[in-house]
Tab-separated table of C-alpha atoms in Angstrom:
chain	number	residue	atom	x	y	z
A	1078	UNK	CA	76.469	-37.448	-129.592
A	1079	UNK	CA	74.963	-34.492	-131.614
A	1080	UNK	CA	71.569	-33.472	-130.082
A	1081	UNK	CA	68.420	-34.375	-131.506
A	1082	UNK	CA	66.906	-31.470	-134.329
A	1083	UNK	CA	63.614	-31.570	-132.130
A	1084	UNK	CA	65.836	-29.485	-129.188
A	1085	UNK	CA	67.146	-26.516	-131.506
A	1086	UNK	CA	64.393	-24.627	-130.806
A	1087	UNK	CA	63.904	-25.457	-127.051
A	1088	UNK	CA	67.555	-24.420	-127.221
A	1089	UNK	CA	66.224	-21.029	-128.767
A	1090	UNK	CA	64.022	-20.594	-125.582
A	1091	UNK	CA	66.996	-21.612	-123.099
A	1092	UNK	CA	68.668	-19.019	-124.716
A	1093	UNK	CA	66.215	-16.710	-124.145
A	1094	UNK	CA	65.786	-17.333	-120.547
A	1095	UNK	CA	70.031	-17.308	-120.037
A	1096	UNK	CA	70.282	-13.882	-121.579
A	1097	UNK	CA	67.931	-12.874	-119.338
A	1098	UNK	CA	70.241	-13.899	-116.707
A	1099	UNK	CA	68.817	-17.408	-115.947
A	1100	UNK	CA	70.005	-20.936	-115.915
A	1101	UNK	CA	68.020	-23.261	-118.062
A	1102	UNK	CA	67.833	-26.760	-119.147
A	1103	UNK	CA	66.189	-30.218	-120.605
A	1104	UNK	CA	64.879	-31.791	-118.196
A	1105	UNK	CA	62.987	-35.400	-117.783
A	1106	UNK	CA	62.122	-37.788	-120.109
A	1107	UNK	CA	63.048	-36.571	-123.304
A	1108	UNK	CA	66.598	-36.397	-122.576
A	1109	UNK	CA	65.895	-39.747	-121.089
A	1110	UNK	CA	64.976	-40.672	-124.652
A	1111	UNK	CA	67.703	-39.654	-126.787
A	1112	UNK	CA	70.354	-40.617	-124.364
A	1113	UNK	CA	68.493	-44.604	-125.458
A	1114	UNK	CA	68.129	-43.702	-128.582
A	1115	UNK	CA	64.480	-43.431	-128.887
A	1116	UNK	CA	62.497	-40.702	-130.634
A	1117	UNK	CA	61.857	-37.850	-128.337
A	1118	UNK	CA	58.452	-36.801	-127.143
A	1119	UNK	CA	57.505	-33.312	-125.417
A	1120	UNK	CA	60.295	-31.261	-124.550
A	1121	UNK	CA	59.985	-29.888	-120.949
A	1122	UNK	CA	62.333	-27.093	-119.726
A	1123	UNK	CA	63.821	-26.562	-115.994
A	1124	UNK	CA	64.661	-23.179	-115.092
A	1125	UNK	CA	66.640	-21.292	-112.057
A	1126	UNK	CA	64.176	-18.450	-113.315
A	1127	UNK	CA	60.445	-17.682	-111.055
A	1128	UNK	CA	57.376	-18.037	-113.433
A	1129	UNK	CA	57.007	-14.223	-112.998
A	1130	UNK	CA	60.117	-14.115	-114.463
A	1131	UNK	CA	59.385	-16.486	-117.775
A	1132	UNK	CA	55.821	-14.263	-118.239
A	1133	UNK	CA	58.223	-11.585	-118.590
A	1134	UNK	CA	60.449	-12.686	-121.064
A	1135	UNK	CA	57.813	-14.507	-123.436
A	1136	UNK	CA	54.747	-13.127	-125.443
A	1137	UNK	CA	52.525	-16.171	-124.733
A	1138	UNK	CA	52.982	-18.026	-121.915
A	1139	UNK	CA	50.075	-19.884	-119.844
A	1140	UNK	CA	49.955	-20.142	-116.248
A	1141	UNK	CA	49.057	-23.765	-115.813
A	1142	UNK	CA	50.886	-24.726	-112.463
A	1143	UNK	CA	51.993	-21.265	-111.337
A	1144	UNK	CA	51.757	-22.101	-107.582
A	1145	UNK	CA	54.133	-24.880	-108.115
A	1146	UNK	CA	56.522	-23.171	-110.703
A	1147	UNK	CA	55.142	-24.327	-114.039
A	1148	UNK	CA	54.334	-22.333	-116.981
A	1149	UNK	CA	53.857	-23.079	-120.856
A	1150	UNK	CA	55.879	-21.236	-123.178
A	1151	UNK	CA	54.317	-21.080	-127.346
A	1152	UNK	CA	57.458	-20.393	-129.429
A	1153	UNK	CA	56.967	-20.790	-132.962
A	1154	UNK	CA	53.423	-23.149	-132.139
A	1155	UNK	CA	55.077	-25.355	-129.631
A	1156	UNK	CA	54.145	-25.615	-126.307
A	1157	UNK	CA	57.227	-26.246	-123.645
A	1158	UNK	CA	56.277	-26.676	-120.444
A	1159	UNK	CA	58.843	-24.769	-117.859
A	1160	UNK	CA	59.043	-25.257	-114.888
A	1161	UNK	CA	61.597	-23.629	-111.732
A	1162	UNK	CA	63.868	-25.826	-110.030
A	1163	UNK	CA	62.468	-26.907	-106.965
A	1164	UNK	CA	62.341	-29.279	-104.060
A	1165	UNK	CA	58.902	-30.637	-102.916
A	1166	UNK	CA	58.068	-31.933	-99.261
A	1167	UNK	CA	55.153	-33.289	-97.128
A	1168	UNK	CA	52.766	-35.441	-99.533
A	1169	UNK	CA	49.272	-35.481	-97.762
A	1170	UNK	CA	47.185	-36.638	-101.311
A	1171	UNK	CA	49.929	-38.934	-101.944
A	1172	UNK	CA	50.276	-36.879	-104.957
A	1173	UNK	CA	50.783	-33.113	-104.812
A	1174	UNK	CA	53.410	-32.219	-102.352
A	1175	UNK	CA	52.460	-30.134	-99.186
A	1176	UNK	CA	55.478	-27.573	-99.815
A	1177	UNK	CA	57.511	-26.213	-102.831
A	1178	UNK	CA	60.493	-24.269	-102.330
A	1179	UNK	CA	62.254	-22.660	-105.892
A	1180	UNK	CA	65.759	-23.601	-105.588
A	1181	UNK	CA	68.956	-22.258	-107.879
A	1182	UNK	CA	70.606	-25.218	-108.491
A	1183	UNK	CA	69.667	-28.458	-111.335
A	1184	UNK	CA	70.887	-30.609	-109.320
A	1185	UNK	CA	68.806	-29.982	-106.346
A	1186	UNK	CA	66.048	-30.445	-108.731
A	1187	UNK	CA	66.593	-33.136	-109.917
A	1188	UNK	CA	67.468	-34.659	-106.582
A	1189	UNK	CA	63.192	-35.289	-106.462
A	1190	UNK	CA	62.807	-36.898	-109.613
A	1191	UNK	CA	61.291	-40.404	-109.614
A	1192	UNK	CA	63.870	-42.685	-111.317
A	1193	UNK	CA	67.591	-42.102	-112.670
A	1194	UNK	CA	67.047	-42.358	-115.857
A	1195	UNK	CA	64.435	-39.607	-115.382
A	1196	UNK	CA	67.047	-37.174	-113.162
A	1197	UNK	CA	68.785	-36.255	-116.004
A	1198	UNK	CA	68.964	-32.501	-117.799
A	1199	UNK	CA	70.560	-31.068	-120.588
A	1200	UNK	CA	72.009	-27.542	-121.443
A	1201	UNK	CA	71.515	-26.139	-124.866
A	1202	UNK	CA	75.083	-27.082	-125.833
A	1203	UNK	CA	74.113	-30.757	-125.316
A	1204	UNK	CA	76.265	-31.723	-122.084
A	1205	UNK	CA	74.414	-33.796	-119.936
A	1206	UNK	CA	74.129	-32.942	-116.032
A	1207	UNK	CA	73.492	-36.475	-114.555
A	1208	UNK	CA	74.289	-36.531	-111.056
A	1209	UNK	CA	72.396	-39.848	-110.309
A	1210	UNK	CA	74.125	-42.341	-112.880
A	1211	UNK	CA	70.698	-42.503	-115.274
A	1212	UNK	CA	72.972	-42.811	-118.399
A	1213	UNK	CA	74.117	-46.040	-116.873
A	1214	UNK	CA	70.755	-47.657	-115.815
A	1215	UNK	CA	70.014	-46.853	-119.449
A	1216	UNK	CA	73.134	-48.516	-120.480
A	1217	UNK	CA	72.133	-51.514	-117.975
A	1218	UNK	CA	68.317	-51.129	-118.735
A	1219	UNK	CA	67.566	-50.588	-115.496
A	1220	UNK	CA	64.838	-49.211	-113.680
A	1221	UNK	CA	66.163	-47.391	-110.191
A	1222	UNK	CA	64.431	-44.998	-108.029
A	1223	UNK	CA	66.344	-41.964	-107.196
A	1224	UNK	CA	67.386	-42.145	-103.337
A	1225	UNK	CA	65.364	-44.351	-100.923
A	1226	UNK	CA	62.578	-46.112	-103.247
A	1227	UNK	CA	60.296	-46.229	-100.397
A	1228	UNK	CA	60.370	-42.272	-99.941
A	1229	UNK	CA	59.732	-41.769	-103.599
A	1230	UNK	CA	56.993	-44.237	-103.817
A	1231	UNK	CA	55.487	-43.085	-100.347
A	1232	UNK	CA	55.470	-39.539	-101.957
A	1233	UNK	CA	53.502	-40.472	-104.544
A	1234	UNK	CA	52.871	-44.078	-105.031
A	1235	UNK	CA	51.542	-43.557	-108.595
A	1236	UNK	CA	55.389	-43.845	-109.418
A	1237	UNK	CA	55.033	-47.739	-108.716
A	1238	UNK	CA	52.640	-47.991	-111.863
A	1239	UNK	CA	55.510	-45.265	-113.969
A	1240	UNK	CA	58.132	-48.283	-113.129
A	1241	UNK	CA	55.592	-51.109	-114.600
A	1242	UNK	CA	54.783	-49.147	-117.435
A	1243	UNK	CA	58.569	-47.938	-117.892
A	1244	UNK	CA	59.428	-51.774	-117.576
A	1245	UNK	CA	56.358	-52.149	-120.610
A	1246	UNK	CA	58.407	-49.079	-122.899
A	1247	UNK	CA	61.766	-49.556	-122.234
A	1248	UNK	CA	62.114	-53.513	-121.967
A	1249	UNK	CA	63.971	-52.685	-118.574
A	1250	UNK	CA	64.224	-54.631	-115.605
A	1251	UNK	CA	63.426	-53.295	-112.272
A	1252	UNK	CA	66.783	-52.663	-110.083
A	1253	UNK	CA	66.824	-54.698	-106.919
A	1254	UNK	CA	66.160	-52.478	-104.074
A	1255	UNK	CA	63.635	-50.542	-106.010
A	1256	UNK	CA	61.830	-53.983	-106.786
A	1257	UNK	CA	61.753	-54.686	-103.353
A	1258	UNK	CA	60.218	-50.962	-102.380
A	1259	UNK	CA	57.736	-51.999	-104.936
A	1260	UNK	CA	56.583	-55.072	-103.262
A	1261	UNK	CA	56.418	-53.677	-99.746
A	1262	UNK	CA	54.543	-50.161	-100.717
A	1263	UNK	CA	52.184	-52.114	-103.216
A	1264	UNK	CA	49.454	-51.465	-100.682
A	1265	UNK	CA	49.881	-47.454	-101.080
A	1266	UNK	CA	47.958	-47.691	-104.272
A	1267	UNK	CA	44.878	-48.074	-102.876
A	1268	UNK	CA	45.335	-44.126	-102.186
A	1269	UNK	CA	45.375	-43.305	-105.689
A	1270	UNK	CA	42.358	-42.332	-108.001
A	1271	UNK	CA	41.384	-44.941	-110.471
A	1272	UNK	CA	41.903	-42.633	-113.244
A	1273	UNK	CA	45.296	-41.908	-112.622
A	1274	UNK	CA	45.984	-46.149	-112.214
A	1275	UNK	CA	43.750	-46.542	-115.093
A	1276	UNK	CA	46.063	-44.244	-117.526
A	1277	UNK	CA	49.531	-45.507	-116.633
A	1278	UNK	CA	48.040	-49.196	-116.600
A	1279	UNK	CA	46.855	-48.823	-120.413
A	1280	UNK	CA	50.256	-47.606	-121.325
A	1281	UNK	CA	51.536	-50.601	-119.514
A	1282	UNK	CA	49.902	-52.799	-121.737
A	1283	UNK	CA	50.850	-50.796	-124.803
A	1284	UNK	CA	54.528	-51.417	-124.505
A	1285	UNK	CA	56.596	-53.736	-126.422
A	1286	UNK	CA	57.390	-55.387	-123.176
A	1287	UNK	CA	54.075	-55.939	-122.004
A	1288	UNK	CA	54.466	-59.166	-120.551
A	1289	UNK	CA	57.428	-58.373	-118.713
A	1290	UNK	CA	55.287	-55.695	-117.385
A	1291	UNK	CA	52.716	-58.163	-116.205
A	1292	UNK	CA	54.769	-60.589	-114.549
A	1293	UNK	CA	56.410	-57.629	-112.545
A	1294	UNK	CA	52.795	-56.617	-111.406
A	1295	UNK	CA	52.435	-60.120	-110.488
A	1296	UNK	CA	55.588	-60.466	-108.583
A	1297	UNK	CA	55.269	-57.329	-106.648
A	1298	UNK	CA	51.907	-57.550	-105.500
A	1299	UNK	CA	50.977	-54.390	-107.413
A	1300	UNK	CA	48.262	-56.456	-109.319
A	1301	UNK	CA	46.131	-57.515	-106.428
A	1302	UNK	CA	45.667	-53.667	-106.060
A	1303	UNK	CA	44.022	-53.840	-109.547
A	1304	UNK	CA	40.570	-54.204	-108.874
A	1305	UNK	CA	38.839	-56.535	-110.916
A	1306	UNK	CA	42.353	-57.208	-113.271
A	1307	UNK	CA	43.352	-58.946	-110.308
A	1308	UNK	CA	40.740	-61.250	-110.680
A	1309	UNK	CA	41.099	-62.548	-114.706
A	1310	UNK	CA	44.330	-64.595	-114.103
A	1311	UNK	CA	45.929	-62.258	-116.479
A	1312	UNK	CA	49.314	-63.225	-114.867
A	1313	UNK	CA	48.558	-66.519	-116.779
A	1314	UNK	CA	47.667	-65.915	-120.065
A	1315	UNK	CA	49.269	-62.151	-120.303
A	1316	UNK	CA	49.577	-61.025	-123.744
A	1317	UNK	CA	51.869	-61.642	-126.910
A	1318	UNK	CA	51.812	-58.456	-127.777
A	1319	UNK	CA	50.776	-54.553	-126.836
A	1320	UNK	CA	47.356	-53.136	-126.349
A	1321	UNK	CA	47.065	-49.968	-126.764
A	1322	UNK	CA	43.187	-49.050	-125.726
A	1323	UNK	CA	41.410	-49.778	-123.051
A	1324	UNK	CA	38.447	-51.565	-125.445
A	1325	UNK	CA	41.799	-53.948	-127.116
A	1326	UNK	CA	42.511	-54.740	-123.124
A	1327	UNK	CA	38.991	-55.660	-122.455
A	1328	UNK	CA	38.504	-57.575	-125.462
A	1329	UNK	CA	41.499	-59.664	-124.873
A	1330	UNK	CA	40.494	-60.323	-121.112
A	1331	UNK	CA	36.694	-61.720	-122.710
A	1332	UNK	CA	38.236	-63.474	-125.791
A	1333	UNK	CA	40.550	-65.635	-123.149
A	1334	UNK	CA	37.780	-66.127	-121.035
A	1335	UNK	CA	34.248	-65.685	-122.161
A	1336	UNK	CA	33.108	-65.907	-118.625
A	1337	UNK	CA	34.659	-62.625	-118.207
A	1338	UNK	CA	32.047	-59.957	-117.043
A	1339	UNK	CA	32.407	-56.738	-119.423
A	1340	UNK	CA	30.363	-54.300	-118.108
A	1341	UNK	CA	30.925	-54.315	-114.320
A	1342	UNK	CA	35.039	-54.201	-115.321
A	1343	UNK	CA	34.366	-50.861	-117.615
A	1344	UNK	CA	32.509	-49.664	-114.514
A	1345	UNK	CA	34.901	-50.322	-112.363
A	1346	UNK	CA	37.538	-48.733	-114.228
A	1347	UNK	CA	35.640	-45.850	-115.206
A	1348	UNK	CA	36.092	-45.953	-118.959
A	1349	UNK	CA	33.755	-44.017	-121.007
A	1350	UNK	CA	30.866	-44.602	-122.979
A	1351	UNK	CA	32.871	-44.678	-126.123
A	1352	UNK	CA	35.238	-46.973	-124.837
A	1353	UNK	CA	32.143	-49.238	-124.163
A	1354	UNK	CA	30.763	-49.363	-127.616
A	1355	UNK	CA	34.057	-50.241	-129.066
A	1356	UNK	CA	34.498	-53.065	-126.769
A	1357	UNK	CA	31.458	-54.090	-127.538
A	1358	UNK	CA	32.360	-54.068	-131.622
A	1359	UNK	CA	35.044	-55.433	-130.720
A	1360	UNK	CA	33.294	-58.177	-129.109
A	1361	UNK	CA	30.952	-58.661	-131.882
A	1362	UNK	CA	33.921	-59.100	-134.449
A	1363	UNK	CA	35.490	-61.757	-132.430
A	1364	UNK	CA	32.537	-63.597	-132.082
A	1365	UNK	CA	32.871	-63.626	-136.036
A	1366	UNK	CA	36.077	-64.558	-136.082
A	1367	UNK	CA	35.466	-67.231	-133.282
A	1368	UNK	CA	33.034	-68.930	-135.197
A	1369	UNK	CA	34.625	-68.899	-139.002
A	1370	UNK	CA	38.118	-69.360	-137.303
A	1371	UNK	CA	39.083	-66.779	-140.170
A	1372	UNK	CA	38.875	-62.851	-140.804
A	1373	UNK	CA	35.154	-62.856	-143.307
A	1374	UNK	CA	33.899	-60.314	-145.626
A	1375	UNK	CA	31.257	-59.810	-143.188
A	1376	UNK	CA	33.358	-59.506	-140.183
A	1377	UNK	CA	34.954	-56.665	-142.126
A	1378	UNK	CA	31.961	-55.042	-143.440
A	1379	UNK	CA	30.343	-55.026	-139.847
A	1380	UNK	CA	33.731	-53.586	-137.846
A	1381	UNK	CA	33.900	-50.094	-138.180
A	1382	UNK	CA	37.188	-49.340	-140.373
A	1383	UNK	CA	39.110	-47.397	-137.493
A	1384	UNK	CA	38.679	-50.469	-135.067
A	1385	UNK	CA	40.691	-52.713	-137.526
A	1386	UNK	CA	43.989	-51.893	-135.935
A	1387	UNK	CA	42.659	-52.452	-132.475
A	1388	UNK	CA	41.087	-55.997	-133.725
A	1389	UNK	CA	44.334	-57.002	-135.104
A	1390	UNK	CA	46.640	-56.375	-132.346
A	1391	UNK	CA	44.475	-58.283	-129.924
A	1392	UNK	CA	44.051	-60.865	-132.733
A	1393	UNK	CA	47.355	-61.034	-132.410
A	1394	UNK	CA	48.210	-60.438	-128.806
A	1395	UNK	CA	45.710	-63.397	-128.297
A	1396	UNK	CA	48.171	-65.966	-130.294
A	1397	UNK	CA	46.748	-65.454	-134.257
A	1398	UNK	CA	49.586	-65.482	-136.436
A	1399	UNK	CA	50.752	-61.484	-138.149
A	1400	UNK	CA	49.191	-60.279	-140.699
A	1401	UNK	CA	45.384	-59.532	-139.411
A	1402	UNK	CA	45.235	-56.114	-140.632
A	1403	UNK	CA	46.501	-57.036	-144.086
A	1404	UNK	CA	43.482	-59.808	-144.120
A	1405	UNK	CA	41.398	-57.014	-143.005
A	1406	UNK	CA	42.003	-54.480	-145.381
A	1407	UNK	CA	41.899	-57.391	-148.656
A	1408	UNK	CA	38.493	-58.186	-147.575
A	1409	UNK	CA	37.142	-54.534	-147.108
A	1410	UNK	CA	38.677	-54.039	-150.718
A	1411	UNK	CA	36.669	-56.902	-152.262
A	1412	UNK	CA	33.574	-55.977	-150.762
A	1413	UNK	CA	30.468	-55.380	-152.787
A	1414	UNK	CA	28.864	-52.597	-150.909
A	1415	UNK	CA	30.757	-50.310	-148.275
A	1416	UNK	CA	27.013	-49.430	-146.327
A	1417	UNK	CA	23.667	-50.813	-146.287
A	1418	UNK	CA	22.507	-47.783	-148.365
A	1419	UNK	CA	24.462	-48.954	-150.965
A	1420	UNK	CA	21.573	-51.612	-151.587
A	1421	UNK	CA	19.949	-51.705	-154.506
A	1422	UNK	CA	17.312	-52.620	-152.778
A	1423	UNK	CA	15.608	-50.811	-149.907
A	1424	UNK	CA	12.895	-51.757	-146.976
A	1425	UNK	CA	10.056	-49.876	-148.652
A	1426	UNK	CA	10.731	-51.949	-151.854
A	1427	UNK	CA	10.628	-55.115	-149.570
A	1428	UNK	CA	7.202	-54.015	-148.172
A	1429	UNK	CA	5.236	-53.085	-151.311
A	1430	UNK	CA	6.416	-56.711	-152.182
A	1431	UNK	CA	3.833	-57.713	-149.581
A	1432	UNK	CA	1.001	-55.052	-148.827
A	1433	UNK	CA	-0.891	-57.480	-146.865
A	1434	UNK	CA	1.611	-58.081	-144.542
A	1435	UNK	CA	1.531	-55.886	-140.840
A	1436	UNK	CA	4.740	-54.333	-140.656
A	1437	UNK	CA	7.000	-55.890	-137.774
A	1438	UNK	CA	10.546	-56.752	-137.150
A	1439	UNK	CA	10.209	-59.047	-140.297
A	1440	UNK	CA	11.296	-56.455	-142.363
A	1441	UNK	CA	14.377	-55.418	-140.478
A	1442	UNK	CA	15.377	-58.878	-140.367
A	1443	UNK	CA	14.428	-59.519	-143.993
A	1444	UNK	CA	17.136	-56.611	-145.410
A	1445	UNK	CA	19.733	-57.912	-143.121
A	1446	UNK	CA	19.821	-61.361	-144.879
A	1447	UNK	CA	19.615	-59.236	-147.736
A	1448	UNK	CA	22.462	-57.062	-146.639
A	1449	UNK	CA	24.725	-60.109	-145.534
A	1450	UNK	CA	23.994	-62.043	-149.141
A	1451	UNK	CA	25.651	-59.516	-150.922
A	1452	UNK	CA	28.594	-58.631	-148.377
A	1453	UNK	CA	29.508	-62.561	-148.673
A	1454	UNK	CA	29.178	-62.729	-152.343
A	1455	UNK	CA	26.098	-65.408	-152.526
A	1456	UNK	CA	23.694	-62.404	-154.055
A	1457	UNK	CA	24.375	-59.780	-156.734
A	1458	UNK	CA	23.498	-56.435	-155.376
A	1459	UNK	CA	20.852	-56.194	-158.141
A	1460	UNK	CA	17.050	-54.808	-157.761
A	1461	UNK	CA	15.809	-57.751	-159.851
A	1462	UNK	CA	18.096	-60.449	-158.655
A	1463	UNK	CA	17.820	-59.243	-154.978
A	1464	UNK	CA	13.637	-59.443	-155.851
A	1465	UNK	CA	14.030	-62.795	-156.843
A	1466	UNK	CA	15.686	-63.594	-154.410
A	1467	UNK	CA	13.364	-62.294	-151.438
A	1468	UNK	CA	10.261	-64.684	-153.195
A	1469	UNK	CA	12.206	-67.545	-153.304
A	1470	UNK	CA	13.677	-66.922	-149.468
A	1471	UNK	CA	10.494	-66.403	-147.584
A	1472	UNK	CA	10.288	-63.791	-145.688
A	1473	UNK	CA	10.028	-64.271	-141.978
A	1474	UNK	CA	6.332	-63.609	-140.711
A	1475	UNK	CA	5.240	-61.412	-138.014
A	1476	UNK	CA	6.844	-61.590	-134.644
């Protein structure tokens, strides 16, 4: 199998590091990835080499783990992240180890990887060093923890959401004894920081596989660690298809169950303010969609334009048949006006129509009916017309 073009110039910095009389390899995921056949990601590097050493050999490099062996390389603007064989011991946090010794050897490295498919490395002539058998859970799509499960998860038991969402990517099952680790360490999460559960459960729900990856959370217990999650039934209704924000997972949670409280969940989880307004968009445009049962000019007109991916996949991840976006997108294009200062008609127009009349929230409410008349087609954005119009309508009075 010819290596991916991506690695030739990794390759060009493994060369680098072996002429200066170092061992150096692929390590991780993205040799994970093109031994599946996926597209590769961010190339990290494993080297026999100290980080004093790599700061020698390169003009930029960044010392952004130093104490545990990790550098970042920029050759030709790309950023590799290497990092010195090692083995790691004593996990107090449940998360950074207590002691790392630099080792010579790949395999000794790779011994304290998380899962097989994961312990994997590649030299810059493209033979792969797999001491663990991860090019056959690939070939089995299996998910297996390398060694005992229960040490690996008990070192950091973060690596029990990394097999959910790996299950969500990959479409993989999770190997037998590793399944079992994950239902009798489930409780371990409770030691890790909701941000860190909060990031690898989005990407569990943005995976092709997503319901496989709920039903596993189900069946190992992992989702009664989930605060609040564990509460929407979820496990019942899980998605059709992937989510890939936290405002699409929210969204979907309300539109299967209106009951659903929004805000305390966001706070819960932590999510940020800007992840709050778009649920609440979000919201708003289903509520549209609820009530016409179709995707409206107005709906469109009122979602801001990068939300309509978002609104389509839960659409669709909720059980509305493909092709949301595309409905989307015809009725933005048909629209009238793109903004409400594209009126031809403004508020101050509105209030020399009536001089007499104490402004009030009349007037705001006045240029929205205007505003939704001509987004659905039932007024011509025309001064006159739109004139007409507002004597004939009534404004609302004072209130």
């Amino acid at each position: 199998m010819k290596p991916d073009p991506l690695f030739e110039q990794a390759f060009e910095v493994m060369r680098k590091i072996e002429e200066a009389g170092g061992e150096a390899y692929i390590a991780g995921g993205a040799v994970r990835d093109y031994v599946s056949g996926r597209a590769v990601g961010d190339i990290d590097i494993a080297s026999s080499l100290p980080p004093s050493r790599i700061q020698e050999i390169f003009e930029k490099v960044i010392p952004v783990g130093i104490e545990h062996g990790t550098v970042i390389v920029r050759h030709r603007s790309v950023s590799y992240e290497v990092t010195t064989f090692r083995t790691e011991s004593g996990y107090e946090d449940y998360r950074h180890p207590d002691e790392v010794t630099f080792v010579s050897d790949i395999r000794t490295d790779l011994a304290r990887r998380d899962f097989t498919m994961n312990a994997m490395a590649m030299d810059r002539h493209g033979n792969i060093i797999d001491p663990f058998n991860g090019k056959e859970a690939i070939q089995l799509q299996q998910i297996e923890a390398v060694g005992d499960p229960c040490d690996r998860f008990q070192e950091d038991p973060l690596r029990m959401m990394r097999a959910v969402r790996f299950s969500s990517q990959l479409c993989f099952e999770v190997a037998g004894k590793t399944k079992e680790a994950l239902v009798q360490q489930a409780p371990l999460l409770a030691n890790i920081s909701m941000e860190r559960i909060a990031d690898e459960t989005r990407k569990a729900f943005a995976g092709n596989g997503v319901r496989k990856a709920v039903e596993l959370l189900d069946k190992t217990g992992l989702l009664q660690q989930l605060p609040s999650l564990n509460e929407t039934g979820i496990q019942r209704t899980p998605p059709l298809g992937p989510l890939k924000t936290w405002p699409e997972i929210v969204s979907f949670l309300w539109l299967k169950d209106p009951s659903f409280s929004v805000s305390p969940f966001l706070k819960t989880w932590k999510r940020s303010n800007q992840e709050k307004r778009e649920t609440d968009q979000l919201k708003e445009a289903f509520t549209l969609f609820t009530a016409s049962g179709n995707v409206t000019r107005w709906l469109a007109y009122t979602l801001s334009e990068p939300l309509y991916r978002s609104f389509a996949r839960v659409a669709e991840a909720a059980g509305s048949a493909p092709g949301t976006m595309e409905r989307l997108v015809n009725q933005k294009n048909q629209l009238p006006i793109k903004d409400r200062k594209d009126l031809s008609f403004e508020s101050v127009d509105l209030i020399a129509m009536f001089p007499d009349k104490k402004k009030g929230p009349w007037i705001s409410k006045t240029m929205k009916a205007i505003e939704r008349h001509v987004v659905e087609g039932m007024l011509e954005n025309d001064y006159e017309k739109i004139k007409e119009w507002v004597i004939t309508w009534n404004p609302p009075g004072n209130n």
